[in-house]
Amino acid sequence: MESPKENMNSLEIKIKLLEIENQQLKSNLESKDKEIEQLKSLIKSLIPNINITPNLNDKIINLNFGWIINDKATLTEDLKTIRKISGGEAWNCSAFGNKSLIKGKINKFKIQLTKVTSDILFGIIPKGTNINGINNWQKGYITCSINFGKHNLGVYTEFAKKEANEGSIIEIIADLDRGELSFSLNGNNLGIFCDNIIKDIEYVPFVDIRKEGSEIRLL
């Protein structure tokens, strides 16, 4: 059995060992802190040279605009709803968005076919097109409510073989940087409609109503 003096000496030795161990831990901690600061400095120096790909969601924009119409249509005060009131049954009732699509963004906008008496065209068209002209759809990238065929610069090819009925909601999605245009019908994306949109041109939203009494609304 240890004497009180021997017991005290043993405890003092343990204290010394713990103090030494504690000092070693402090030294290691300081070393780790320095290493962390060095790594942080290295990251800061590399940031200007890193080409960071932006989040896709940052590129998507819901284009906020109203309609400009020709004299064959009426427009509600909020610039959202267009109704063809004259001009018979012909492609002579164009309406253009009053704001251009934004380059560097994926532009999206929705329309609803609130009254359908015949086919309706929608898509994008170069800004500056004569709004009172006929067959303006030949100048842009357009599809039709009765078949979702391609009408790209007036050239027709089949595409989705879908039909939008009264009440249907169509979303138009345009990425001018990639030259791509696509449509969705009632929430179902129909795929890439066009991937060769001519760049370096300013575009606006477009619709053309064929028959009197038909109506669309911008959502």
CSV table of C-alpha atoms in Angstrom, one decimal:
chain,number,residue,atom,x,y,z
A,1,MET,CA,0.0,0.0,0.0
A,2,GLU,CA,1.3,3.4,-1.0
A,3,SER,CA,2.1,6.0,1.6
A,4,PRO,CA,0.5,9.4,1.4
A,5,LYS,CA,3.7,10.9,0.2
A,6,GLU,CA,4.1,8.2,-2.6
A,7,ASN,CA,0.4,8.8,-3.5
A,8,MET,CA,1.0,12.5,-3.8
A,9,ASN,CA,4.1,12.0,-6.0
A,10,SER,CA,2.1,9.7,-8.3
A,11,LEU,CA,-0.7,12.3,-8.6
A,12,GLU,CA,1.9,15.0,-9.4
A,13,ILE,CA,3.4,12.9,-12.1
A,14,LYS,CA,0.0,12.3,-13.6
A,15,ILE,CA,-0.7,16.0,-13.6
A,16,LYS,CA,2.6,16.7,-15.4
A,17,LEU,CA,1.8,14.1,-18.0
A,18,LEU,CA,-1.6,15.6,-18.6
A,19,GLU,CA,-0.1,19.1,-18.9
A,20,ILE,CA,2.3,17.8,-21.5
A,21,GLU,CA,-0.5,16.0,-23.4
A,22,ASN,CA,-2.6,19.2,-23.2
A,23,GLN,CA,0.3,21.3,-24.5
A,24,GLN,CA,0.7,18.9,-27.4
A,25,LEU,CA,-3.0,19.1,-28.2
A,26,LYS,CA,-2.9,22.9,-28.2
A,27,SER,CA,0.1,22.8,-30.5
A,28,ASN,CA,-1.6,20.4,-32.9
A,29,LEU,CA,-4.7,22.6,-32.8
A,30,GLU,CA,-2.7,25.7,-33.6
A,31,SER,CA,-1.1,23.9,-36.5
A,32,LYS,CA,-4.5,22.8,-37.9
A,33,ASP,CA,-5.8,26.4,-37.6
A,34,LYS,CA,-2.9,27.6,-39.6
A,35,GLU,CA,-3.5,25.0,-42.2
A,36,ILE,CA,-7.1,25.9,-42.5
A,37,GLU,CA,-6.3,29.6,-43.0
A,38,GLN,CA,-3.8,28.7,-45.7
A,39,LEU,CA,-6.4,26.6,-47.5
A,40,LYS,CA,-8.9,29.4,-47.3
A,41,SER,CA,-6.4,31.9,-48.8
A,42,LEU,CA,-5.6,29.4,-51.6
A,43,ILE,CA,-9.4,29.1,-52.4
A,44,LYS,CA,-9.7,32.9,-52.5
A,45,SER,CA,-6.8,33.2,-54.9
A,46,LEU,CA,-8.3,30.6,-57.3
A,47,ILE,CA,-11.9,32.0,-57.4
A,48,PRO,CA,-11.2,34.7,-60.1
A,49,ASN,CA,-9.8,32.0,-62.4
A,50,ILE,CA,-12.6,29.5,-62.0
A,51,ASN,CA,-15.3,29.5,-64.8
A,52,ILE,CA,-18.4,28.8,-62.6
A,53,THR,CA,-21.4,27.4,-64.6
A,54,PRO,CA,-24.5,29.3,-63.4
A,55,ASN,CA,-27.4,27.5,-61.9
A,56,LEU,CA,-30.0,26.7,-64.7
A,57,ASN,CA,-32.8,28.2,-62.5
A,58,ASP,CA,-30.9,31.5,-62.5
A,59,LYS,CA,-31.4,31.7,-66.3
A,60,ILE,CA,-35.1,31.0,-66.4
A,61,ILE,CA,-37.3,34.1,-66.5
A,62,ASN,CA,-41.1,34.4,-66.8
A,63,LEU,CA,-41.3,37.2,-69.4
A,64,ASN,CA,-43.6,40.0,-68.2
A,65,PHE,CA,-45.3,41.8,-71.0
A,66,GLY,CA,-48.6,42.9,-72.6
A,67,TRP,CA,-49.9,42.6,-76.2
A,68,ILE,CA,-49.9,45.1,-79.1
A,69,ILE,CA,-52.7,44.4,-81.5
A,70,ASN,CA,-53.7,45.4,-85.0
A,71,ASP,CA,-57.1,46.9,-85.9
A,72,LYS,CA,-58.8,43.6,-86.4
A,73,ALA,CA,-58.8,42.7,-82.7
A,74,THR,CA,-59.8,44.1,-79.3
A,75,LEU,CA,-57.6,44.0,-76.2
A,76,THR,CA,-58.7,44.2,-72.6
A,77,GLU,CA,-57.4,47.0,-70.4
A,78,ASP,CA,-54.8,44.8,-68.7
A,79,LEU,CA,-53.3,44.1,-72.2
A,80,LYS,CA,-53.8,40.4,-71.6
A,81,THR,CA,-56.8,39.1,-73.6
A,82,ILE,CA,-57.1,39.4,-77.4
A,83,ARG,CA,-60.2,38.7,-79.4
A,84,LYS,CA,-60.5,38.8,-83.2
A,85,ILE,CA,-63.5,41.0,-84.2
A,86,SER,CA,-63.0,41.5,-88.0
A,87,GLY,CA,-61.0,40.3,-90.9
A,88,GLY,CA,-62.9,37.1,-91.7
A,89,GLU,CA,-61.1,33.8,-91.6
A,90,ALA,CA,-57.5,34.7,-92.6
A,91,TRP,CA,-54.1,35.1,-91.0
A,92,ASN,CA,-54.4,38.9,-90.7
A,93,CYS,CA,-54.8,39.4,-86.9
A,94,SER,CA,-51.3,39.4,-85.6
A,95,ALA,CA,-50.5,40.5,-82.0
A,96,PHE,CA,-46.9,41.1,-80.7
A,97,GLY,CA,-45.5,41.3,-77.2
A,98,ASN,CA,-44.7,44.8,-76.1
A,99,LYS,CA,-41.3,43.6,-74.7
A,100,SER,CA,-38.5,41.8,-76.3
A,101,LEU,CA,-37.2,38.4,-75.2
A,102,ILE,CA,-34.2,38.8,-73.0
A,103,LYS,CA,-30.9,37.4,-74.3
A,104,GLY,CA,-28.9,35.4,-71.9
A,105,LYS,CA,-32.1,34.0,-70.3
A,106,ILE,CA,-34.5,31.2,-70.9
A,107,ASN,CA,-37.7,33.1,-71.7
A,108,LYS,CA,-41.0,31.6,-70.7
A,109,PHE,CA,-44.6,32.8,-71.1
A,110,LYS,CA,-48.0,31.1,-71.1
A,111,ILE,CA,-51.2,31.7,-73.1
A,112,GLN,CA,-54.7,30.1,-72.7
A,113,LEU,CA,-57.1,29.5,-75.6
A,114,THR,CA,-60.1,31.0,-73.9
A,115,LYS,CA,-62.4,30.9,-77.0
A,116,VAL,CA,-61.6,28.7,-80.0
A,117,THR,CA,-63.5,28.9,-83.3
A,118,SER,CA,-60.6,27.9,-85.5
A,119,ASP,CA,-56.8,27.5,-85.4
A,120,ILE,CA,-54.5,29.9,-83.6
A,121,LEU,CA,-50.8,30.4,-84.2
A,122,PHE,CA,-48.2,31.3,-81.5
A,123,GLY,CA,-44.4,31.5,-81.1
A,124,ILE,CA,-41.8,34.3,-81.6
A,125,ILE,CA,-41.2,36.8,-84.4
A,126,PRO,CA,-38.5,39.4,-85.1
A,127,LYS,CA,-39.2,42.8,-83.6
A,128,GLY,CA,-40.2,45.4,-86.1
A,129,THR,CA,-42.4,43.2,-88.3
A,130,ASN,CA,-45.4,45.1,-89.6
A,131,ILE,CA,-48.2,44.3,-87.2
A,132,ASN,CA,-50.9,45.0,-89.9
A,133,GLY,CA,-49.3,42.7,-92.4
A,134,ILE,CA,-50.8,39.3,-93.4
A,135,ASN,CA,-49.2,35.9,-93.0
A,136,ASN,CA,-46.7,37.3,-90.5
A,137,TRP,CA,-46.2,33.7,-89.2
A,138,GLN,CA,-43.9,33.2,-92.2
A,139,LYS,CA,-41.3,35.5,-90.7
A,140,GLY,CA,-40.9,33.8,-87.3
A,141,TYR,CA,-40.8,30.5,-85.4
A,142,ILE,CA,-44.4,29.5,-85.0
A,143,THR,CA,-46.7,26.5,-84.3
A,144,CYS,CA,-50.4,26.0,-84.7
A,145,SER,CA,-53.1,24.9,-82.2
A,146,ILE,CA,-54.6,22.3,-84.4
A,147,ASN,CA,-51.5,20.2,-85.1
A,148,PHE,CA,-48.4,21.7,-83.4
A,149,GLY,CA,-46.5,21.5,-86.7
A,150,LYS,CA,-43.4,23.5,-87.4
A,151,HIS,CA,-43.6,26.8,-89.2
A,152,ASN,CA,-40.1,28.0,-89.1
A,153,LEU,CA,-39.5,31.0,-91.3
A,154,GLY,CA,-42.5,29.9,-93.4
A,155,VAL,CA,-41.3,26.3,-93.9
A,156,TYR,CA,-43.7,23.7,-92.7
A,157,THR,CA,-42.7,20.3,-91.2
A,158,GLU,CA,-44.6,17.9,-88.9
A,159,PHE,CA,-43.7,17.9,-85.3
A,160,ALA,CA,-45.9,16.8,-82.4
A,161,LYS,CA,-49.3,16.0,-84.0
A,162,LYS,CA,-51.1,17.4,-81.0
A,163,GLU,CA,-54.2,19.6,-80.8
A,164,ALA,CA,-55.0,22.3,-78.3
A,165,ASN,CA,-58.6,22.8,-77.5
A,166,GLU,CA,-60.6,25.5,-75.9
A,167,GLY,CA,-59.2,26.1,-72.4
A,168,SER,CA,-55.8,24.6,-73.2
A,169,ILE,CA,-52.8,26.3,-71.8
A,170,ILE,CA,-49.6,26.5,-73.9
A,171,GLU,CA,-46.2,27.5,-72.6
A,172,ILE,CA,-43.6,28.9,-75.0
A,173,ILE,CA,-40.0,28.5,-73.9
A,174,ALA,CA,-37.2,30.2,-75.9
A,175,ASP,CA,-33.4,30.1,-75.2
A,176,LEU,CA,-31.9,32.5,-77.7
A,177,ASP,CA,-28.3,31.7,-76.6
A,178,ARG,CA,-28.8,28.1,-77.6
A,179,GLY,CA,-31.1,28.9,-80.5
A,180,GLU,CA,-33.8,26.6,-79.1
A,181,LEU,CA,-37.6,26.9,-78.9
A,182,SER,CA,-40.0,24.5,-77.3
A,183,PHE,CA,-43.7,24.3,-76.3
A,184,SER,CA,-45.7,22.6,-73.6
A,185,LEU,CA,-49.3,21.7,-73.8
A,186,ASN,CA,-51.3,21.6,-70.6
A,187,GLY,CA,-48.0,21.0,-68.7
A,188,ASN,CA,-46.6,18.3,-71.0
A,189,ASN,CA,-43.4,19.5,-72.7
A,190,LEU,CA,-43.4,18.5,-76.4
A,191,GLY,CA,-39.6,18.6,-76.8
A,192,ILE,CA,-37.3,20.8,-78.8
A,193,PHE,CA,-39.3,22.4,-81.5
A,194,CYS,CA,-36.5,24.3,-83.1
A,195,ASP,CA,-32.7,24.4,-82.4
A,196,ASN,CA,-31.5,26.8,-85.1
A,197,ILE,CA,-33.1,30.1,-84.3
A,198,ILE,CA,-31.2,32.9,-86.0
A,199,LYS,CA,-29.2,34.7,-83.3
A,200,ASP,CA,-28.4,38.4,-83.0
A,201,ILE,CA,-32.0,39.3,-83.8
A,202,GLU,CA,-34.4,40.8,-81.3
A,203,TYR,CA,-37.6,38.7,-80.9
A,204,VAL,CA,-41.0,39.4,-79.4
A,205,PRO,CA,-43.9,37.0,-78.5
A,206,PHE,CA,-46.3,36.4,-81.3
A,207,VAL,CA,-49.9,35.2,-81.8
A,208,ASP,CA,-52.2,35.2,-84.9
A,209,ILE,CA,-55.9,34.4,-84.7
A,210,ARG,CA,-57.4,33.0,-87.8
A,211,LYS,CA,-61.2,33.3,-87.3
A,212,GLU,CA,-63.4,36.0,-85.8
A,213,GLY,CA,-64.6,35.3,-82.3
A,214,SER,CA,-61.5,33.3,-81.2
A,215,GLU,CA,-59.8,34.6,-78.2
A,216,ILE,CA,-56.5,34.0,-76.2
A,217,ARG,CA,-55.3,35.3,-72.9
A,218,LEU,CA,-51.8,35.8,-71.6
A,219,LEU,CA,-51.3,34.2,-68.2
